[in-house]
Short mmCIF file of C-alpha atoms in Angstrom, two decimals:
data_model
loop_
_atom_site.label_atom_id
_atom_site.label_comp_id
_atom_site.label_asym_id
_atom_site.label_seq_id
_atom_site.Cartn_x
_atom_site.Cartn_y
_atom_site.Cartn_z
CA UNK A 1 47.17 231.83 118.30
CA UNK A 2 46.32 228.61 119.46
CA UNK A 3 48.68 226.72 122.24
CA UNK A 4 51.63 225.21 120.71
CA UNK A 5 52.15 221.38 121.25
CA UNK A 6 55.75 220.39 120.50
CA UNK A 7 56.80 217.94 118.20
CA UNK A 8 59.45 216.48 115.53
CA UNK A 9 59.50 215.50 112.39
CA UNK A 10 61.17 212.16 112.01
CA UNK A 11 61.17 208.58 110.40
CA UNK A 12 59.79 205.65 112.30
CA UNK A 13 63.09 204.41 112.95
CA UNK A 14 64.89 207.44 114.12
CA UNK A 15 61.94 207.73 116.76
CA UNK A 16 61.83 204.12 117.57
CA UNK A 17 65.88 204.04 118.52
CA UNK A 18 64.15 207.27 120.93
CA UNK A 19 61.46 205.61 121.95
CA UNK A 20 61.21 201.80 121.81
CA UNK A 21 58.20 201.63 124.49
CA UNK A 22 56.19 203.42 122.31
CA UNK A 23 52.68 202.67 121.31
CA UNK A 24 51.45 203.15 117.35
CA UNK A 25 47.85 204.02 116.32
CA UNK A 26 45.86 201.14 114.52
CA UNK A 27 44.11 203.12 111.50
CA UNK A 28 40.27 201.62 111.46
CA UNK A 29 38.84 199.97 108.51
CA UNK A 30 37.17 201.49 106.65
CA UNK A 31 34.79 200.13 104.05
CA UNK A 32 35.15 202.67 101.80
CA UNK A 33 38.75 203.22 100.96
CA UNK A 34 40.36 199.39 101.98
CA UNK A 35 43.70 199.93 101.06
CA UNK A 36 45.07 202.76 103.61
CA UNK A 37 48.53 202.62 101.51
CA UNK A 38 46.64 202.95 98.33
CA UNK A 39 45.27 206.46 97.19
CA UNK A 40 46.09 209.86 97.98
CA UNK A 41 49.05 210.22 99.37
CA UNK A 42 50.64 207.41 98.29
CA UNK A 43 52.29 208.87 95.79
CA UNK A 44 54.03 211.33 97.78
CA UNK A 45 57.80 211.50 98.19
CA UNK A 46 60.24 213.66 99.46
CA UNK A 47 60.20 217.32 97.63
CA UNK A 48 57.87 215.76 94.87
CA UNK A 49 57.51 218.36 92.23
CA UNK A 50 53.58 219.77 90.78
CA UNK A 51 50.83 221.39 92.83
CA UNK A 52 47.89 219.93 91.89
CA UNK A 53 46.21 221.51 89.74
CA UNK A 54 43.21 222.59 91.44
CA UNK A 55 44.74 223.68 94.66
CA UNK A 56 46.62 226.59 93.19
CA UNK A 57 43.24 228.73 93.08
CA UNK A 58 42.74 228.00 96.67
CA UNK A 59 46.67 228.88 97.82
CA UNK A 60 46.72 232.20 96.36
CA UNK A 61 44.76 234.69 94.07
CA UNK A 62 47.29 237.06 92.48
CA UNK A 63 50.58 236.38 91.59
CA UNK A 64 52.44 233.11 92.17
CA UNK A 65 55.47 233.39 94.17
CA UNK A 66 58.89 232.20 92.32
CA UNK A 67 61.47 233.07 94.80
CA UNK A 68 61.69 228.95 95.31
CA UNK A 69 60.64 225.99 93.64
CA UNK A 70 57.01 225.39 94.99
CA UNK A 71 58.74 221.71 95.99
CA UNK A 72 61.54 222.88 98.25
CA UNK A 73 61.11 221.49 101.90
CA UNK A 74 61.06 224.28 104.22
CA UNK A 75 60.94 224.57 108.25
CA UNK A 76 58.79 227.00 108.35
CA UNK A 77 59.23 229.79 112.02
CA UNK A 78 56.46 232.11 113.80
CA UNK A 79 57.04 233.86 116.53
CA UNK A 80 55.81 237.43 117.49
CA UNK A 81 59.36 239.05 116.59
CA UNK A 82 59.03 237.63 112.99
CA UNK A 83 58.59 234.93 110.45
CA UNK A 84 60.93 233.13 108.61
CA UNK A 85 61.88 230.20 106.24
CA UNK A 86 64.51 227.63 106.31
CA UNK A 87 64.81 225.88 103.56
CA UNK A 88 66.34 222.47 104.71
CA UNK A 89 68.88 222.02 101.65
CA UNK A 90 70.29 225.23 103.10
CA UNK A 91 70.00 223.69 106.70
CA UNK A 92 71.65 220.67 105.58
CA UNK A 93 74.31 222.60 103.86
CA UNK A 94 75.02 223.77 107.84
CA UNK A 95 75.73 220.88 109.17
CA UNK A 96 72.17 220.06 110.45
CA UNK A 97 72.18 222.44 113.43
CA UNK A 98 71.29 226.06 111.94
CA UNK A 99 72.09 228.64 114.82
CA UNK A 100 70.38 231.75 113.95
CA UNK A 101 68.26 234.78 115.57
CA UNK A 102 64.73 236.20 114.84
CA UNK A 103 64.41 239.45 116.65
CA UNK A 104 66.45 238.77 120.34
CA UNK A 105 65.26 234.84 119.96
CA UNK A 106 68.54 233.10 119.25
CA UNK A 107 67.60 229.62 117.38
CA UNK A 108 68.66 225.81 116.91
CA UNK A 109 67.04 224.79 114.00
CA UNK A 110 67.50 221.27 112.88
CA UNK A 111 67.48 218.72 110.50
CA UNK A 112 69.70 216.02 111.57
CA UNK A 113 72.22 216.25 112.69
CA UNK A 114 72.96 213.22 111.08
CA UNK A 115 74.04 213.55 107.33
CA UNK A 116 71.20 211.74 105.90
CA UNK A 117 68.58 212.71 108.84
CA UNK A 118 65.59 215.28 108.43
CA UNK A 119 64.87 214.53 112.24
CA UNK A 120 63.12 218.19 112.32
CA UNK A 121 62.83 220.89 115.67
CA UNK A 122 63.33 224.54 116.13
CA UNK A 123 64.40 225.89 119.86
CA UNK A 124 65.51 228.52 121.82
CA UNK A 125 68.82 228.11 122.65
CA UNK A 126 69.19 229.97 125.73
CA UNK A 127 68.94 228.14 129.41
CA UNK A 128 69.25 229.07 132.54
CA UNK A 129 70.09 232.99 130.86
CA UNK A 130 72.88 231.16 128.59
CA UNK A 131 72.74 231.62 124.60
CA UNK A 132 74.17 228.06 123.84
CA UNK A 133 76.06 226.93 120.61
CA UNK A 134 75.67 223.50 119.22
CA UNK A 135 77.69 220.80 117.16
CA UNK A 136 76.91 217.34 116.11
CA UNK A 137 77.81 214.19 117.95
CA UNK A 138 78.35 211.07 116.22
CA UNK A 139 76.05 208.52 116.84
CA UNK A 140 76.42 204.57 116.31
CA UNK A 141 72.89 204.12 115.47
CA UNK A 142 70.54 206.20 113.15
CA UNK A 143 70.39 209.29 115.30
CA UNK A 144 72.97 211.37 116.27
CA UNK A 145 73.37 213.85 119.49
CA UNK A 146 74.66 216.88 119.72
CA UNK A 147 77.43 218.88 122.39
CA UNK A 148 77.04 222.36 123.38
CA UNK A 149 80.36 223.77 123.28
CA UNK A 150 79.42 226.29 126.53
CA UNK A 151 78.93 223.22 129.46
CA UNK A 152 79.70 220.16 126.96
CA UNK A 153 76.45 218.82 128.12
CA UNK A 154 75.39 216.25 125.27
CA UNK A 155 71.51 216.57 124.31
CA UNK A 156 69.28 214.48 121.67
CA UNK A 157 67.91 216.05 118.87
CA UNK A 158 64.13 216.22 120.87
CA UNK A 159 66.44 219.40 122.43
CA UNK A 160 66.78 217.09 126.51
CA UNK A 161 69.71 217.25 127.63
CA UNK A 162 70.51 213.48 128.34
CA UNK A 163 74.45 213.59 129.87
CA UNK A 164 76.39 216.26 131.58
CA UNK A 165 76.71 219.57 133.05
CA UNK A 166 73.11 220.38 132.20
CA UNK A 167 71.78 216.92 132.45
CA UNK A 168 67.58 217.04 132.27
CA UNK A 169 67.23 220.30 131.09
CA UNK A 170 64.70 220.84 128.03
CA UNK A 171 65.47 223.69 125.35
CA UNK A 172 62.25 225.42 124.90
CA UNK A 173 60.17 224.56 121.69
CA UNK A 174 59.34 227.29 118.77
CA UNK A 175 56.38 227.60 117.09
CA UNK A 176 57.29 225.95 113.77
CA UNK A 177 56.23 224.18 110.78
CA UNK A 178 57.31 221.42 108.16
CA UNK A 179 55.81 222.18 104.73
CA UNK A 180 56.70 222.89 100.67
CA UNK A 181 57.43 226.30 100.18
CA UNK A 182 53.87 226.66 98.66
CA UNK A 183 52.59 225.53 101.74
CA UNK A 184 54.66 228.27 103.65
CA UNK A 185 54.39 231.35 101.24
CA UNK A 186 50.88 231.66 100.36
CA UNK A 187 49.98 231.71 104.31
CA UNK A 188 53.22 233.70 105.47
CA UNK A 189 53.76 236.30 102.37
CA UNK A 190 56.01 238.67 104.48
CA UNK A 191 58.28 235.81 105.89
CA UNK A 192 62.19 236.19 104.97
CA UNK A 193 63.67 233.17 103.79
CA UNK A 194 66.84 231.91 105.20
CA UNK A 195 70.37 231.40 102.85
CA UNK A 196 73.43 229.81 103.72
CA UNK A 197 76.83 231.19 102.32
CA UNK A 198 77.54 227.29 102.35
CA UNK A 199 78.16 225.48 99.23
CA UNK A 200 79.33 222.12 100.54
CA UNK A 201 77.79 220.04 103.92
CA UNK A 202 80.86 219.46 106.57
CA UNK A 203 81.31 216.13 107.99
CA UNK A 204 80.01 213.99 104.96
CA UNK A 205 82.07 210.52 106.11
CA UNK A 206 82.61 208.90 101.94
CA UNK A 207 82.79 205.89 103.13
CA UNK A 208 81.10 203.41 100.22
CA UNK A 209 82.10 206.10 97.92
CA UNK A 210 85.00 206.45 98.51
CA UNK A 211 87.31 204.32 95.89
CA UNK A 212 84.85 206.15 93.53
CA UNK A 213 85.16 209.63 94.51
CA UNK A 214 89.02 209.54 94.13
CA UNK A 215 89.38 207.89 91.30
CA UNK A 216 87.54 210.98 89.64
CA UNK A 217 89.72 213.04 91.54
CA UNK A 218 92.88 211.37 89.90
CA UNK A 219 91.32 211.46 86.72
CA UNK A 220 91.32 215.16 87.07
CA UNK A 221 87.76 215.53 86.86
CA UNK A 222 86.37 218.77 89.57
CA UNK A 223 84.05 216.55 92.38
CA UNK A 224 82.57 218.44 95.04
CA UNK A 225 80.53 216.35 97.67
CA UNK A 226 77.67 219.46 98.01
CA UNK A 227 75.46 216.96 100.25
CA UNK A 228 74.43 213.76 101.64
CA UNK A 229 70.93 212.68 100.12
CA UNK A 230 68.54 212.54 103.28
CA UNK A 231 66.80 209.26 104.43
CA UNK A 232 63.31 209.63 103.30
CA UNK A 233 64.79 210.80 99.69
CA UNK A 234 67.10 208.05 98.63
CA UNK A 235 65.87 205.48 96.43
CA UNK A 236 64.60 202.32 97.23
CA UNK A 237 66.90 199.32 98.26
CA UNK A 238 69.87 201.94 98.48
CA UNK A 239 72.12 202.33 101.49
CA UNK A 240 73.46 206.03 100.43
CA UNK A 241 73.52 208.57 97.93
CA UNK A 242 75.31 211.82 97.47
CA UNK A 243 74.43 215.00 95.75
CA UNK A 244 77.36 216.04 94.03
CA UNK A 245 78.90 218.85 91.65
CA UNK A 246 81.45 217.65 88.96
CA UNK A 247 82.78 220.22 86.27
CA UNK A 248 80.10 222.18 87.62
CA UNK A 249 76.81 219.86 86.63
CA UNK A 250 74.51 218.39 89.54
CA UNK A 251 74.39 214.34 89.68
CA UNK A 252 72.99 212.19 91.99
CA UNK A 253 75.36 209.28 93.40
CA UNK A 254 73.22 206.22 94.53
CA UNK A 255 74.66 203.32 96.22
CA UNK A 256 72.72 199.87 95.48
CA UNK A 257 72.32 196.91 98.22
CA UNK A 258 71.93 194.13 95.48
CA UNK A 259 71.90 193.27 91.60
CA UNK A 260 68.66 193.10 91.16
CA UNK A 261 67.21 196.91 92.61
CA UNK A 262 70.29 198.52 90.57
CA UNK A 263 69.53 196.47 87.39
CA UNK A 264 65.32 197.41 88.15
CA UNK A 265 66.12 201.43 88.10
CA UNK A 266 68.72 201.90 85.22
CA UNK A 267 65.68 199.91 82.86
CA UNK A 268 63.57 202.56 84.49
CA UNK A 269 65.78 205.75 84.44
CA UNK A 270 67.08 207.92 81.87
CA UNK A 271 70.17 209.70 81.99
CA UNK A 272 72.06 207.91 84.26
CA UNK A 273 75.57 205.69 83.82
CA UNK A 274 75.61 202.71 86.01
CA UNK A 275 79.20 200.58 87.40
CA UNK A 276 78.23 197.71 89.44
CA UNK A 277 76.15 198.64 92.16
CA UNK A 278 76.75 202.58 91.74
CA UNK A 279 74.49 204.88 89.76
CA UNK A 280 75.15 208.17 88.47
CA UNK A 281 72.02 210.17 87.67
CA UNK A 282 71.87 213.36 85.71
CA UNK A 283 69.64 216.03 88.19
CA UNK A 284 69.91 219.73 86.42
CA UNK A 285 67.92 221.95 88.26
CA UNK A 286 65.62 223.49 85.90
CA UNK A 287 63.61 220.54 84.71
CA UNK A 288 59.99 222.46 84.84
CA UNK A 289 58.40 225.54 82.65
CA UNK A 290 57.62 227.41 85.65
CA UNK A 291 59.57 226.34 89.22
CA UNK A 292 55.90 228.40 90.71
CA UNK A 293 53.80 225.22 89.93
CA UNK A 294 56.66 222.74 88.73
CA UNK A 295 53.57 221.15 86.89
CA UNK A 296 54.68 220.90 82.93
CA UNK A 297 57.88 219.70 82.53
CA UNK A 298 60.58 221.15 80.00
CA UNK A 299 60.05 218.81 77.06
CA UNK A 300 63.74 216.44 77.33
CA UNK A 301 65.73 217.61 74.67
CA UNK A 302 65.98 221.67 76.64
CA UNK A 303 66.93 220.09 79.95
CA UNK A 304 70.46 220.50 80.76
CA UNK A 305 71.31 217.25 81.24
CA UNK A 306 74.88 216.56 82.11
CA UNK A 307 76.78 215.68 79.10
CA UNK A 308 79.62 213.88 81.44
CA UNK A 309 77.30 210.48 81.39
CA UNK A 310 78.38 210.64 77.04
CA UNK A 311 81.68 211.11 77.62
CA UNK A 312 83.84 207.96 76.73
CA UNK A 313 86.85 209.57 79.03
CA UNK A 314 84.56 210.10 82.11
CA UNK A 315 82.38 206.50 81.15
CA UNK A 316 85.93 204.98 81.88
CA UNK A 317 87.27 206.88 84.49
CA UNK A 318 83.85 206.35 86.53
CA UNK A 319 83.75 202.68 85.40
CA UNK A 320 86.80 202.16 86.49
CA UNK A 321 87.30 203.67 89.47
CA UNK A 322 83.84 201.81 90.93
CA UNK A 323 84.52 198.92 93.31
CA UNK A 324 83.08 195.74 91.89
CA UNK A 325 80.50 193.67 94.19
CA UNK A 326 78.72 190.50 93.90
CA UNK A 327 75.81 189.14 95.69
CA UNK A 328 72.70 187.46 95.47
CA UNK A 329 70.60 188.06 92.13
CA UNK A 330 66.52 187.62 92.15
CA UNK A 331 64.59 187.95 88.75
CA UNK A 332 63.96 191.64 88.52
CA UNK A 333 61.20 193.74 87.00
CA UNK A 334 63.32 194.51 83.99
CA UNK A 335 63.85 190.86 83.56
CA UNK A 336 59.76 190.49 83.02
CA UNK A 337 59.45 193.72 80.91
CA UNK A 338 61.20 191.67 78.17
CA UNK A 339 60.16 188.43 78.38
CA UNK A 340 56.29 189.45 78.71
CA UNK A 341 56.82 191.33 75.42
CA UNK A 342 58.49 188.57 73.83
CA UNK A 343 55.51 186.46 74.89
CA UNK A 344 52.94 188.74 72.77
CA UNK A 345 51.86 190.97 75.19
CA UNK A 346 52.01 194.86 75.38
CA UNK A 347 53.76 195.00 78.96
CA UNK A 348 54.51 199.08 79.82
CA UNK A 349 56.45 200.26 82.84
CA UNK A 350 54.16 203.09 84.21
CA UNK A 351 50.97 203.79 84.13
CA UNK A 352 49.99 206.51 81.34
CA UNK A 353 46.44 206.58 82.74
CA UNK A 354 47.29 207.77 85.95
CA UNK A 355 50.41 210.10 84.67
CA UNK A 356 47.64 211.98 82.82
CA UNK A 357 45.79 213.12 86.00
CA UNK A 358 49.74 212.82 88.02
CA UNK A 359 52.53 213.72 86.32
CA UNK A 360 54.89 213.26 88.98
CA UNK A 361 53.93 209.84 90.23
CA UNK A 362 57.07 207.32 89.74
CA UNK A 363 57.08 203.75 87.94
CA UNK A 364 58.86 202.79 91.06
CA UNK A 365 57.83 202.51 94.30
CA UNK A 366 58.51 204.92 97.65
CA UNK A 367 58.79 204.37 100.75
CA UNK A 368 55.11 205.70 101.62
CA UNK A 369 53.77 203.13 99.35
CA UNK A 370 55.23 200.24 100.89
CA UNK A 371 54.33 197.12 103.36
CA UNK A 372 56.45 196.18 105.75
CA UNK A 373 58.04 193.39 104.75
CA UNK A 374 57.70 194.43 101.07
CA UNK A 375 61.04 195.44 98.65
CA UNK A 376 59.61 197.05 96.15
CA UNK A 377 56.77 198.04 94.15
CA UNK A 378 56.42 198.73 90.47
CA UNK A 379 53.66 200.19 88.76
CA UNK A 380 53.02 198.65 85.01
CA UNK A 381 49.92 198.96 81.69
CA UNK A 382 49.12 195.59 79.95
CA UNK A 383 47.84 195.74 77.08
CA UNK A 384 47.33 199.23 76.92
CA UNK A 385 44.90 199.27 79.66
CA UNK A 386 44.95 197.28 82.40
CA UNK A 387 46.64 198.96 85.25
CA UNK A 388 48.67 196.76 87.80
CA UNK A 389 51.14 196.90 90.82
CA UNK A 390 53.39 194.66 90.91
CA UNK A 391 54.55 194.05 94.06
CA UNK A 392 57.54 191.89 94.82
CA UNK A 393 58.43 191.09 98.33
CA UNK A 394 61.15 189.91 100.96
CA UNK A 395 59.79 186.46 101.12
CA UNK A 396 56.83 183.95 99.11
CA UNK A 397 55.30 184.03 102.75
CA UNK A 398 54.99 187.96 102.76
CA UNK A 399 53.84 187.83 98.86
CA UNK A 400 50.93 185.02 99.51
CA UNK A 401 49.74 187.15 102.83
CA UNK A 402 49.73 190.10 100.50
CA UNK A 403 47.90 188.00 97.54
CA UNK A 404 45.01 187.14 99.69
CA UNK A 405 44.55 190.52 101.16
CA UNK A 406 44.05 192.46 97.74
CA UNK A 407 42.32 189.75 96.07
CA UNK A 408 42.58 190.56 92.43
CA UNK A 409 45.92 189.66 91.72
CA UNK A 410 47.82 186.43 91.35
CA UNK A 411 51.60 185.72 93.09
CA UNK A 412 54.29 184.17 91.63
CA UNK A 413 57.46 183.68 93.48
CA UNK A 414 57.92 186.62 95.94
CA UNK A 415 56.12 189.19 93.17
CA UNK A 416 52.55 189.62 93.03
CA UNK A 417 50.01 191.63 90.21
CA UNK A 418 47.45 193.36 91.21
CA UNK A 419 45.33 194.63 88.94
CA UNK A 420 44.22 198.05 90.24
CA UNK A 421 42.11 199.99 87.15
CA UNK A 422 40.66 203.84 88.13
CA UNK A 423 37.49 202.13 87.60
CA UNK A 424 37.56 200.62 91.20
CA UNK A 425 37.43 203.69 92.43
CA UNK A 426 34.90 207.08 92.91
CA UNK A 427 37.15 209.34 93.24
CA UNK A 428 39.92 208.17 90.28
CA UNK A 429 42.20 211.20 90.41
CA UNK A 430 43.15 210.03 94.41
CA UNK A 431 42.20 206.52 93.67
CA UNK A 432 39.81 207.00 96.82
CA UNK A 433 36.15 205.44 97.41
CA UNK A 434 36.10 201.59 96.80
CA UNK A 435 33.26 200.59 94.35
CA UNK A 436 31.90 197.36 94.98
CA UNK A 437 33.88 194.59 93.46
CA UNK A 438 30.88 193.42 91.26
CA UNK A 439 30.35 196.90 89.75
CA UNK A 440 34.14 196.54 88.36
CA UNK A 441 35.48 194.81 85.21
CA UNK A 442 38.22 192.93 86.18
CA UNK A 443 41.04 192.37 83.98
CA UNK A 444 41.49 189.30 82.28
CA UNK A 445 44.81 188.59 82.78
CA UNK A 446 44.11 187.30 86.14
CA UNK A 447 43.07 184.34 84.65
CA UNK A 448 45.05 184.10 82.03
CA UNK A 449 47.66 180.94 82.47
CA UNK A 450 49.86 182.09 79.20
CA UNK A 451 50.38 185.14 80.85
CA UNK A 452 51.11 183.74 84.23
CA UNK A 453 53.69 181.14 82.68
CA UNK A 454 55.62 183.65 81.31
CA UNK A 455 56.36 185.23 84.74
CA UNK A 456 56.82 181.78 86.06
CA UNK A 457 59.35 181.43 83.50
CA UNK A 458 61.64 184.59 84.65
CA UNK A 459 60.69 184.10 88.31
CA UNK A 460 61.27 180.38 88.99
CA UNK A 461 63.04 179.66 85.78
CA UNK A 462 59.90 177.29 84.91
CA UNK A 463 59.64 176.40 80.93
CA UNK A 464 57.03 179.19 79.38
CA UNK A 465 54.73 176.52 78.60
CA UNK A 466 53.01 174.52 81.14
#
């Protein structure tokens, strides 16, 4: 086996509160592909469902493995004593510090320990001939320590011990990996797969939630707080989000930072019952034929959706029970969904083209997608066929910047279009290989003024007409 180089799996600003000195590659241009957020990959987001289709021939050649959904996020151990999985809902369902042992190698696996962190490493937890226990330290920024209960020496979550007893000590790095289960199985067929006996995460704070959660609990209703939905996984322009069991159904509690984002994703979203800036979302568990490939999902009406959302006595109690909050309100994407259509045009949230060839890419935008400096980004068909991103930014400054970098689109406002057809592109599936712009038919709604006063008219609250 080759030499192992530690590392972490983190976001940029859980490393950046670690590191602030640090230096970031500058990707190259490259003529070929101009758009390095554009493509494959872009479409990514945390435990996306659907192998493509054509990889599953390459992962395996007999049967498929269904002991997990082929999405679940695993941290994936080798060592010479043994192999094993841990899925990280189960390691978040621990507290974010797993302590566990393969053969004599006693283990620190984490995820965390923050409740909304994935910051990712697996150690041995022995020093200096010590077997070391961990807990979580609360931190006032986005990562969180952790205490070993032996020496009370605190360490970060890069395993150096940074205050006490033990101070400048490094626990030693295991040979791991950070995959989908598909990833982990088809290469590791023998591995075990850790299980927690856990059903709820300890030390979820409610905080925002809190008015909410109890006034379900006084309306008798059964709410368990199972988890706290990581980071990378909660929706755009959301602070927090909660998975939760109520009467025994799964829902998804999101937490919205303004008007505008919460309005955006219940015009997008089905199944969900909003209050103010909270959103409950229906997430049963078997949504897919097969959870091997999770490519064809279960057509709507055999989902299990939760049947709570329908329910005039829980509509009131969760209506009710939501603290009310007002702030500023920007024209959303909903907002120009109906006023395009008024204006004549076929305006469609999505992009049926590319959900043919992608079934799992979103209308809205994720985090991998963005700019900085962007909000959000929506994807939308005109007139049947002409593919576009909308884009809407923080500021017009941003938006213009943005305008004149992917040159076939038009701003108005803070929101730009950008027409973006699979005919740009060689490779369409990945939307990868720029064809040269003259060699593309361009739609004509970039020119066409009726069209751009109607945005004008939601946007800047300019008549329709010029």
């Amino acid at each position: 086996m080759l030499d192992y180089l530690a590392y972490v799996h983190c976001t940029w600003a859980e490393w950046l509160e670690l590191h602030p000195d640090t230096e970031v590659m500058d990707l190259p241009d490259d003529p070929k592909h101009k758009d390095p957020r554009g493509g494959h990959a872009s479409e990514e987001y945390w435990e996306r469902p659907g192998i493509d289709k054509f990889m599953i021939a390459g992962l395996v050649s007999g049967e498929l493995d269904r002991q997990l959904p082929e999405n679940v996020t695993c941290i994936g151990v080798n060592l010479p004593q043994g192999v094993k999985a841990y899925p990280v809902r189960d390691t978040k369902l621990e507290g974010g510090l797993t302590h566990d042992k393969i053969g004599d190698v006693p283990l620190l696996i984490i995820s965390g320990p923050a409740t909304d962190s994935y910051f990712t490493g697996v150690f041995d937890r022995r020093v200096d001939g010590k077997v070391l226990e961990f807990k979580p330290q609360k931190g006032t920024g986005v990562v969180w320590n952790m205490v070993d209960n032996e020496t009370g020496t605190v360490w970060n979550p890069e395993g150096l011990a940074i205050d006490g007893k033990l101070k400048g000590k490094q626990l030693t790095p295991v040979h791991y990996g950070f995959c989908r289960w598909h990833s982990w199985i088809y290469t590791h067929p023998t591995t075990e797969i850790y299980r927690t006996k856990r059903t709820e995460a300890p030390d979820i704070e409610e905080g925002v939630f809190a008015q909410l959660l109890k006034g379900l609990h006084d309306a008798k209703y059964k709410v368990k707080v199972k988890r706290e939905i990581i980071n990378d996984a909660r929706l755009l322009q959301t602070d927090r989000g909660l998975i939760l069991d109520i009467n025994g159904d799964r829902l998804l509690l999101h937490h919205f930072t303004n008007e505008t984002a919460c309005r955006d994703y219940c015009a997008l979203t089905p199944h969900i019952l909003r209050a103010g800036w909270y959103v409950l979302q229906s997430d049963p568990p078997d949504q897919f034929t097969d959870i091997a490939t999770n490519i064809t999902r279960l057509p709507a009406e055999e989902i299990n959706w939760s049947k709570l959302l329908e329910d005039e006595k829980f509509v009131q109690a969760f209506q009710s029970a939501a603290s009310k909050e007002t702030g500023p309100d920007y024209p959303g994407f909903s907002d120009l969904v109906g006023a395009i259509n008024q204006g004549g045009y076929d305006f469609f949230p999505g992009a049926p083209e590319l959900h043919f060839e992608i079934p799992y890419l979103l209308p809205w935008g994720t985090y991998i997608g963005l700019r900085p400096g962007e909000e959000n980004m929506f994807l939308a068909t005109i007139n049947a066929s002409d593919h576009f991103e909308i884009h809407r930014w923080k500021t017009e400054e941003g938006a213009e910047e943005y305008k004149n970098y992917a040159k076939h689109a038009f701003r108005v406002g803070r929101y730009v279009f950008q027409h973006v057809p699979l005919a740009a592109y060689q490779i369409q599936m990945f939307r990868m290989g720029d064809k040269p712009d003259d060699k593309v038919m361009w739609s004509d709604i970039l020119e066409d003024e009726d069209f751009k006063n109607i945005v004008r008219s939601v946007v800047e609250g300019a008549p329709a007409k010029a």
